[in-house]
PDB file of C-alpha atoms in Angstrom:
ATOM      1  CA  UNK A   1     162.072  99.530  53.988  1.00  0.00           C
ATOM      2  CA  UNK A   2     162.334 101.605  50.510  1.00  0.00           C
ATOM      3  CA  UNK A   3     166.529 100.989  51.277  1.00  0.00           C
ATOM      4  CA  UNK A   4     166.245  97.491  51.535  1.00  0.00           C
ATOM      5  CA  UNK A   5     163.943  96.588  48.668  1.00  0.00           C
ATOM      6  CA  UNK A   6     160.786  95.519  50.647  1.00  0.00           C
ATOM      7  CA  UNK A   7     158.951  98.357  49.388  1.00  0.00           C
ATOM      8  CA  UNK A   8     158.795 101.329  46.855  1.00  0.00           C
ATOM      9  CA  UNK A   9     156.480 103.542  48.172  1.00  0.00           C
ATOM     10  CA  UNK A  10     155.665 104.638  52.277  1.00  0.00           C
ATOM     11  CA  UNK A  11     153.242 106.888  53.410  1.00  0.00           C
ATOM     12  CA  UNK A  12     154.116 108.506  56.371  1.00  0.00           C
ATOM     13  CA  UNK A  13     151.274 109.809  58.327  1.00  0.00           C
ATOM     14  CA  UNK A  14     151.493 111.968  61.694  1.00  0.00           C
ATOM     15  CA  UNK A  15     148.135 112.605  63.851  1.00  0.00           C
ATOM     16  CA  UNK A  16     147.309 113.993  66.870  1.00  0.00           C
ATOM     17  CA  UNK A  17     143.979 114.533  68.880  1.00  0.00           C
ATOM     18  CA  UNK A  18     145.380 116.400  71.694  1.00  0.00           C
ATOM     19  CA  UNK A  19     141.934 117.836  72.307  1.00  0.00           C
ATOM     20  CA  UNK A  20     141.602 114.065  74.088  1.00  0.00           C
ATOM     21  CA  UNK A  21     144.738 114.709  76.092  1.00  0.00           C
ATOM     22  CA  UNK A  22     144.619 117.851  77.635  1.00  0.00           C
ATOM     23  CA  UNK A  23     143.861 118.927  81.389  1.00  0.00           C
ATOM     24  CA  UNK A  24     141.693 121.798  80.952  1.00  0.00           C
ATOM     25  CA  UNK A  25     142.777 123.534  84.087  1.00  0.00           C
ATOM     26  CA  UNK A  26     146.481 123.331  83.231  1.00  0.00           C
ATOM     27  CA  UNK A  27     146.800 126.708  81.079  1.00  0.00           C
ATOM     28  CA  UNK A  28     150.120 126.122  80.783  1.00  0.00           C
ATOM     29  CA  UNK A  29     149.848 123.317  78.174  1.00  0.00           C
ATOM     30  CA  UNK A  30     145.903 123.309  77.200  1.00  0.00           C
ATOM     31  CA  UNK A  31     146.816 126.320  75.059  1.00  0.00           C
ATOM     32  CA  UNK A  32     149.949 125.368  73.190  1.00  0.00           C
ATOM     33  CA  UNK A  33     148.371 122.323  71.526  1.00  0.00           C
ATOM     34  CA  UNK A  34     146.062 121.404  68.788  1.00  0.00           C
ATOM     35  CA  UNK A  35     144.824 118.719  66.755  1.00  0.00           C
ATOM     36  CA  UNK A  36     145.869 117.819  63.280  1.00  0.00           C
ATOM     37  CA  UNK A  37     146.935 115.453  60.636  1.00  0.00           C
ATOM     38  CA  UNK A  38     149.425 115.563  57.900  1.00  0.00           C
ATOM     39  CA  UNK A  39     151.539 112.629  55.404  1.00  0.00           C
ATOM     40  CA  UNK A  40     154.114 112.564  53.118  1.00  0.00           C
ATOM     41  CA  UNK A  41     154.635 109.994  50.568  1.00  0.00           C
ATOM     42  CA  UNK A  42     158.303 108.726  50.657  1.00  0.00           C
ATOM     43  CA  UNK A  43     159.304 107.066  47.307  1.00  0.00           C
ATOM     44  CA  UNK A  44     162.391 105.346  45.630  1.00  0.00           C
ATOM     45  CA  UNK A  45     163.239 106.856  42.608  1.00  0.00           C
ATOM     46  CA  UNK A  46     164.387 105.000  39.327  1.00  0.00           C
ATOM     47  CA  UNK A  47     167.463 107.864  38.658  1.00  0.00           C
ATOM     48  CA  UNK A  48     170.182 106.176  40.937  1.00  0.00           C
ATOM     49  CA  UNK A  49     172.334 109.349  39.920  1.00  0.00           C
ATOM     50  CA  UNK A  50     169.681 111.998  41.336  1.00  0.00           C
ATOM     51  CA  UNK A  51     170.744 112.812  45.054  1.00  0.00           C
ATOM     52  CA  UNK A  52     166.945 113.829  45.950  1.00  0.00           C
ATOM     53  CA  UNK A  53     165.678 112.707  49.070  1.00  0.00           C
ATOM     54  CA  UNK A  54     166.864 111.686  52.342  1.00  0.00           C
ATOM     55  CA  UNK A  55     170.685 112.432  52.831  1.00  0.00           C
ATOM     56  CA  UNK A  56     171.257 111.659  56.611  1.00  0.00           C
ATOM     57  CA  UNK A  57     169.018 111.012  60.097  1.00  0.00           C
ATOM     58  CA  UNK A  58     170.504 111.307  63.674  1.00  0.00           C
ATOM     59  CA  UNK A  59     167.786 109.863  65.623  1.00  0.00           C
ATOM     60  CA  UNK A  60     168.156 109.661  69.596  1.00  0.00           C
ATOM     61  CA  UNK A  61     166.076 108.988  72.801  1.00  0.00           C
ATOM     62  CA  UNK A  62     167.243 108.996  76.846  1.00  0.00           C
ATOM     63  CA  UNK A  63     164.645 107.768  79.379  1.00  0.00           C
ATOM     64  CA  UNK A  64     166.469 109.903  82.173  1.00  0.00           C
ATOM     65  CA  UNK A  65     164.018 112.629  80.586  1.00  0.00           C
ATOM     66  CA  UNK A  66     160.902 110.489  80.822  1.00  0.00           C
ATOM     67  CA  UNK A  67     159.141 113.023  83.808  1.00  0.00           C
ATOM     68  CA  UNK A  68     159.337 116.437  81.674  1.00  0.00           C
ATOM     69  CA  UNK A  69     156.751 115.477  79.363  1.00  0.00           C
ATOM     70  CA  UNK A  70     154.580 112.714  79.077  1.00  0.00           C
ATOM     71  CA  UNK A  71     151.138 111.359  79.574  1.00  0.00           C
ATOM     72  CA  UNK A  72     149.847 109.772  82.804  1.00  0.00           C
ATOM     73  CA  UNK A  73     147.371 107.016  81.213  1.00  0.00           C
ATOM     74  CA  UNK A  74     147.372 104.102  79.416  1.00  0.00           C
ATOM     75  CA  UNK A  75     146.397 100.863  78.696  1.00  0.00           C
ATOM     76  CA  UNK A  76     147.824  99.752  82.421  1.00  0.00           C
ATOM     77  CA  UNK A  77     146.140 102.333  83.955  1.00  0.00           C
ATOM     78  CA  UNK A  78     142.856 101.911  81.865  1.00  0.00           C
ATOM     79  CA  UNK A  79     142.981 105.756  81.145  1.00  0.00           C
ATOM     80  CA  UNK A  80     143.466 108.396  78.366  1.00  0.00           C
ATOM     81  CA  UNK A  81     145.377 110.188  80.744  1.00  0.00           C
ATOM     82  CA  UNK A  82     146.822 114.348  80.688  1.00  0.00           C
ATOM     83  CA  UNK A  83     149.744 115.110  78.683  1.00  0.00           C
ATOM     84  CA  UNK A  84     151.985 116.485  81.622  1.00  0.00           C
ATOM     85  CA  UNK A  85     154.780 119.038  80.853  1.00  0.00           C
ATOM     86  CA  UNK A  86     157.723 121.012  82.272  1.00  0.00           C
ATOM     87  CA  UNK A  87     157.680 123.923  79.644  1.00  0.00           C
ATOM     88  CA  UNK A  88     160.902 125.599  80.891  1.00  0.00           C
ATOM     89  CA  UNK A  89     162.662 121.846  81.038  1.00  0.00           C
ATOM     90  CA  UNK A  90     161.505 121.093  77.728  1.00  0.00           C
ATOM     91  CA  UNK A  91     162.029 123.865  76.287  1.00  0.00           C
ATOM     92  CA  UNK A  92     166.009 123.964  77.548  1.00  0.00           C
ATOM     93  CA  UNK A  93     165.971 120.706  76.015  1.00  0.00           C
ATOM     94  CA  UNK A  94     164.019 121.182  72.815  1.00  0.00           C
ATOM     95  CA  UNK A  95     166.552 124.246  71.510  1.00  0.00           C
ATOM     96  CA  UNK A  96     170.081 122.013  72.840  1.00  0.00           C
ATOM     97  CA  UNK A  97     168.927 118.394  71.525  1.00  0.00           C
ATOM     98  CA  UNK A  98     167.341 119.787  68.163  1.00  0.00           C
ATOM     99  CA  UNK A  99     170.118 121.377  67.371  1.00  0.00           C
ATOM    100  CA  UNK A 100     172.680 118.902  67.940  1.00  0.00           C
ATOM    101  CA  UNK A 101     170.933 116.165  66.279  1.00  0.00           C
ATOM    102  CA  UNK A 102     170.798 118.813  63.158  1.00  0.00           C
ATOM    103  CA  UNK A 103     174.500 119.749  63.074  1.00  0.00           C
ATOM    104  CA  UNK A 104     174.898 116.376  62.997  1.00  0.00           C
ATOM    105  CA  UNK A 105     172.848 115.444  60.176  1.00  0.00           C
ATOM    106  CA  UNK A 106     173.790 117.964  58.558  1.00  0.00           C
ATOM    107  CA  UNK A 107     177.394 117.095  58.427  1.00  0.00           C
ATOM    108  CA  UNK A 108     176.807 113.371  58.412  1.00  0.00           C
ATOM    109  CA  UNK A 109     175.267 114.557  54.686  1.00  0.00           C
ATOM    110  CA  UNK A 110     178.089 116.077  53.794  1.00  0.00           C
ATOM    111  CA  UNK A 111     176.900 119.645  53.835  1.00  0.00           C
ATOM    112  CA  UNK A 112     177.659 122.702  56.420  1.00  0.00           C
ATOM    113  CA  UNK A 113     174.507 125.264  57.741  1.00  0.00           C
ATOM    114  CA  UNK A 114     175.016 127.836  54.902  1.00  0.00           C
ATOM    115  CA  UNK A 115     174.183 124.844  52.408  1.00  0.00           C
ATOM    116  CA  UNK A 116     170.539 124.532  54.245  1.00  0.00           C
ATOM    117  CA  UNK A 117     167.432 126.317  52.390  1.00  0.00           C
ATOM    118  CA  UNK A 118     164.782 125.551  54.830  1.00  0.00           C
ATOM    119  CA  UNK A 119     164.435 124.720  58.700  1.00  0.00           C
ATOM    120  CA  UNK A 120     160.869 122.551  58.700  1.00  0.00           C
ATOM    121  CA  UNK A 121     160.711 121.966  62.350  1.00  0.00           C
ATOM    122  CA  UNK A 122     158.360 120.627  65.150  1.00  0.00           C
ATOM    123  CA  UNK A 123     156.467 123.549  65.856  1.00  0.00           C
ATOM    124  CA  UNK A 124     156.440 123.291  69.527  1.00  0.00           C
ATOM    125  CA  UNK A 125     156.097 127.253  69.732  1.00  0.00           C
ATOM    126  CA  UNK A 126     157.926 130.365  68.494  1.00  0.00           C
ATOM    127  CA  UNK A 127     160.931 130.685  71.337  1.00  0.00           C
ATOM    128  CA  UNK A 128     161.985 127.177  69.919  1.00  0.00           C
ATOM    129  CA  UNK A 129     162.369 127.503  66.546  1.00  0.00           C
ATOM    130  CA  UNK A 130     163.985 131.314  67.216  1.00  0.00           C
ATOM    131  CA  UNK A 131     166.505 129.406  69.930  1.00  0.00           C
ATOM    132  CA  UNK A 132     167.584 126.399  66.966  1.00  0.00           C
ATOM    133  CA  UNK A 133     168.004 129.232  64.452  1.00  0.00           C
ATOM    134  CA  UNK A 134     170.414 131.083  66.519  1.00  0.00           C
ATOM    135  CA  UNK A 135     172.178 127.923  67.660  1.00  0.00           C
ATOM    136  CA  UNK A 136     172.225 126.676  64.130  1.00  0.00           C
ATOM    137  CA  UNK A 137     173.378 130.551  62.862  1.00  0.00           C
ATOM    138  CA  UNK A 138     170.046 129.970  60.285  1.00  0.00           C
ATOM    139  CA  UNK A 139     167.767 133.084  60.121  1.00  0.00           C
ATOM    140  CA  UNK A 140     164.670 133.233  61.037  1.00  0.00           C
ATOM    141  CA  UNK A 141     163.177 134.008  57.696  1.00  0.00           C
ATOM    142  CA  UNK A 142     164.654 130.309  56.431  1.00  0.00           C
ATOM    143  CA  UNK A 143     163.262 128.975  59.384  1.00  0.00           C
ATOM    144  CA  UNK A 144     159.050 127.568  58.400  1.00  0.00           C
ATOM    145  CA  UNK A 145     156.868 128.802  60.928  1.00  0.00           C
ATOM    146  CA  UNK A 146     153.136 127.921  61.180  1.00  0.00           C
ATOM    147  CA  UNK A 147     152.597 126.850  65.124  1.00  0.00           C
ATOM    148  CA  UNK A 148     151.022 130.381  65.493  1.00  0.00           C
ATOM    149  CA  UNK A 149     148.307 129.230  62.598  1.00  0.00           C
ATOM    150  CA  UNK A 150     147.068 125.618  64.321  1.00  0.00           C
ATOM    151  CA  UNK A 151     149.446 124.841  67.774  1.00  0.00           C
ATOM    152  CA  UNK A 152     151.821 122.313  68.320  1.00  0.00           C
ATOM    153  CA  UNK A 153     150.382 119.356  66.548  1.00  0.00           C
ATOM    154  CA  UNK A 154     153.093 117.226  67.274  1.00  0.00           C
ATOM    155  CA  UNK A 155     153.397 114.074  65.000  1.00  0.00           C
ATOM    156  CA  UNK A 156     151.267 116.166  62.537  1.00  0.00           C
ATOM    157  CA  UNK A 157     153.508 119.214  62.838  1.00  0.00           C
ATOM    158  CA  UNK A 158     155.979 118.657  60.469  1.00  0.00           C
ATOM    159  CA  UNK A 159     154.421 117.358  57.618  1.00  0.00           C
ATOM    160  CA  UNK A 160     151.844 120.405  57.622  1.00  0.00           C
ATOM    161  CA  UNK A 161     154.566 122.919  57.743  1.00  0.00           C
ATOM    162  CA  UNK A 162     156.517 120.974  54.911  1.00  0.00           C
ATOM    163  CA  UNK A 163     152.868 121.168  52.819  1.00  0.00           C
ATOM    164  CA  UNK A 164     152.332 125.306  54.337  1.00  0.00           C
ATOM    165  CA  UNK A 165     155.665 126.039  52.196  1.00  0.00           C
ATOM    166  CA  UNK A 166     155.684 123.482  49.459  1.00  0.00           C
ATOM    167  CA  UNK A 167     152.060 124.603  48.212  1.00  0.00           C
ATOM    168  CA  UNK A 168     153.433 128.852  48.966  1.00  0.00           C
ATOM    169  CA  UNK A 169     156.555 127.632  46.881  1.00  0.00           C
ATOM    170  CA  UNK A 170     158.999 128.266  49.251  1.00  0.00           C
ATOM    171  CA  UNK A 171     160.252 124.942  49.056  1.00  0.00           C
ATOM    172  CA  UNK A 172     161.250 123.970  45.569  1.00  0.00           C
ATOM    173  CA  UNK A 173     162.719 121.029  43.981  1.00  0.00           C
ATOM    174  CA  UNK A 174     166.407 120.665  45.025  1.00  0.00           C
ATOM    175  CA  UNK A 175     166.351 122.672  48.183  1.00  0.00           C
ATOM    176  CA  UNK A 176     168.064 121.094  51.305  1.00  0.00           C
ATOM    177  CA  UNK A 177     165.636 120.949  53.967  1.00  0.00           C
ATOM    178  CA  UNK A 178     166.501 120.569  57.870  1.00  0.00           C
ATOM    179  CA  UNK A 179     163.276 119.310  59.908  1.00  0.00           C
ATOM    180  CA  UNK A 180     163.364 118.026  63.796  1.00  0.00           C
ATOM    181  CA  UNK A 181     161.248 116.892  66.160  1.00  0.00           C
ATOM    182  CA  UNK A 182     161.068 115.811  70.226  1.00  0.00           C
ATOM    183  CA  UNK A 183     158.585 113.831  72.073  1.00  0.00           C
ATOM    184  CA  UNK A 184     157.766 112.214  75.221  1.00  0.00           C
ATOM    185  CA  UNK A 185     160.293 110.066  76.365  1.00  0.00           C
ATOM    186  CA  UNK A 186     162.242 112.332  75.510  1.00  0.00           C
ATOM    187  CA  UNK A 187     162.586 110.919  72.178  1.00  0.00           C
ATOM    188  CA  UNK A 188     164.545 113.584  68.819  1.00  0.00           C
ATOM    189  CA  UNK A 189     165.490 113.403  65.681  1.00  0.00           C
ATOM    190  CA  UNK A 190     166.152 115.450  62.690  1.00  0.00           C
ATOM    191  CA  UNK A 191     166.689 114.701  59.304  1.00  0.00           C
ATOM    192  CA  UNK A 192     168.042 116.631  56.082  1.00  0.00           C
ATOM    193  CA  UNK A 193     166.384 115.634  52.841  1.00  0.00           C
ATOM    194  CA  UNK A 194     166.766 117.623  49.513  1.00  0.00           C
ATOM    195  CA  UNK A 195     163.505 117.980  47.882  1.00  0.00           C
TER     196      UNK A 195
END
């Protein structure tokens, strides 16, 4: 929208209420989750010659993984529903697809992994983002971690981790910063914005 013209300004909000979602008796996802809210305010900027912002996106979704996590409600089946996972399947996926998707924004901007300042990723839990900074030969300590502070928000889970190191100062103006996410669906992305 901001590239086309129809607008100058987007907030981007991510929320989740997993609390609604979870199956209490299934310890192997009631734990990992948590609720949570967080938005970042995307805007064009005047100085055509600044290269702040967002460089590249690889975006991606396959429906064959559609039964390794999702949730079994709906508006067809007038339920809320349990989110349903296959932790070890998802996770397998999680570290392969997140990567991929980020070599390849990375290099679709132009840039190589020992140009990137930050990680900012879904924080689905630890072994993830430890498994996409091997892959991506990033170390850990460029890596933002905060699932072990409020769970795996989710849609929320980026945007609090990019406000966790932009209020610490970590992040600082001109940094290139590498975030990713998967969903349901399965559904990934990354993107690589410099602040």
């Amino acid at each position: 929208m901001i590239s086309s013209g129809q607008a100058n300004r987007i907030l981007v909000i991510g929320a989740e209420t997993f609390s609604k979602l979870m199956d209490w008796t299934d310890r192997g996802t009631c734990v990992l989750f948590g609720d949570g809210a967080g938005a970042m305010l995307i805007a064009a900027q005047k100085d055509e010659t600044s290269d702040r912002g967002i460089l590249a996106t690889a975006l991606r979704s396959d429906g064959r993984y559609k039964d390794i996590l999702y949730v079994d409600g709906g508006v067809s089946m007038q339920t809320t529903g349990h989110l349903r996972m296959q932790g070890k399947e998802v996770f397998r996926h999680a570290v392969e697809k997140l990567s991929n998707t980020a070599l390849e924004a990375i290099e679709a901007a132009g840039l190589t992994t020992d140009d990137v300042d930050w990680i900012v990723p879904h924080q689905a839990n630890k072994r993830i983002l430890e498994g996409m900074s091997k892959r991506l030969k990033v170390p850990m300590d460029r890596v933002v971690m905060t699932v072990n502070n409020h769970g795996n928000t989710s849609a929320a889970s980026i945007p609090l981790a990019m406000a966790v190191a932009a209020q610490d100062k970590r992040i600082k103006k001109g940094d290139i910063v590498v975030t990713g996410a998967i969903g349901g669906g399965l559904a990934w992305g990354t993107a690589v914005i410099r602040w």
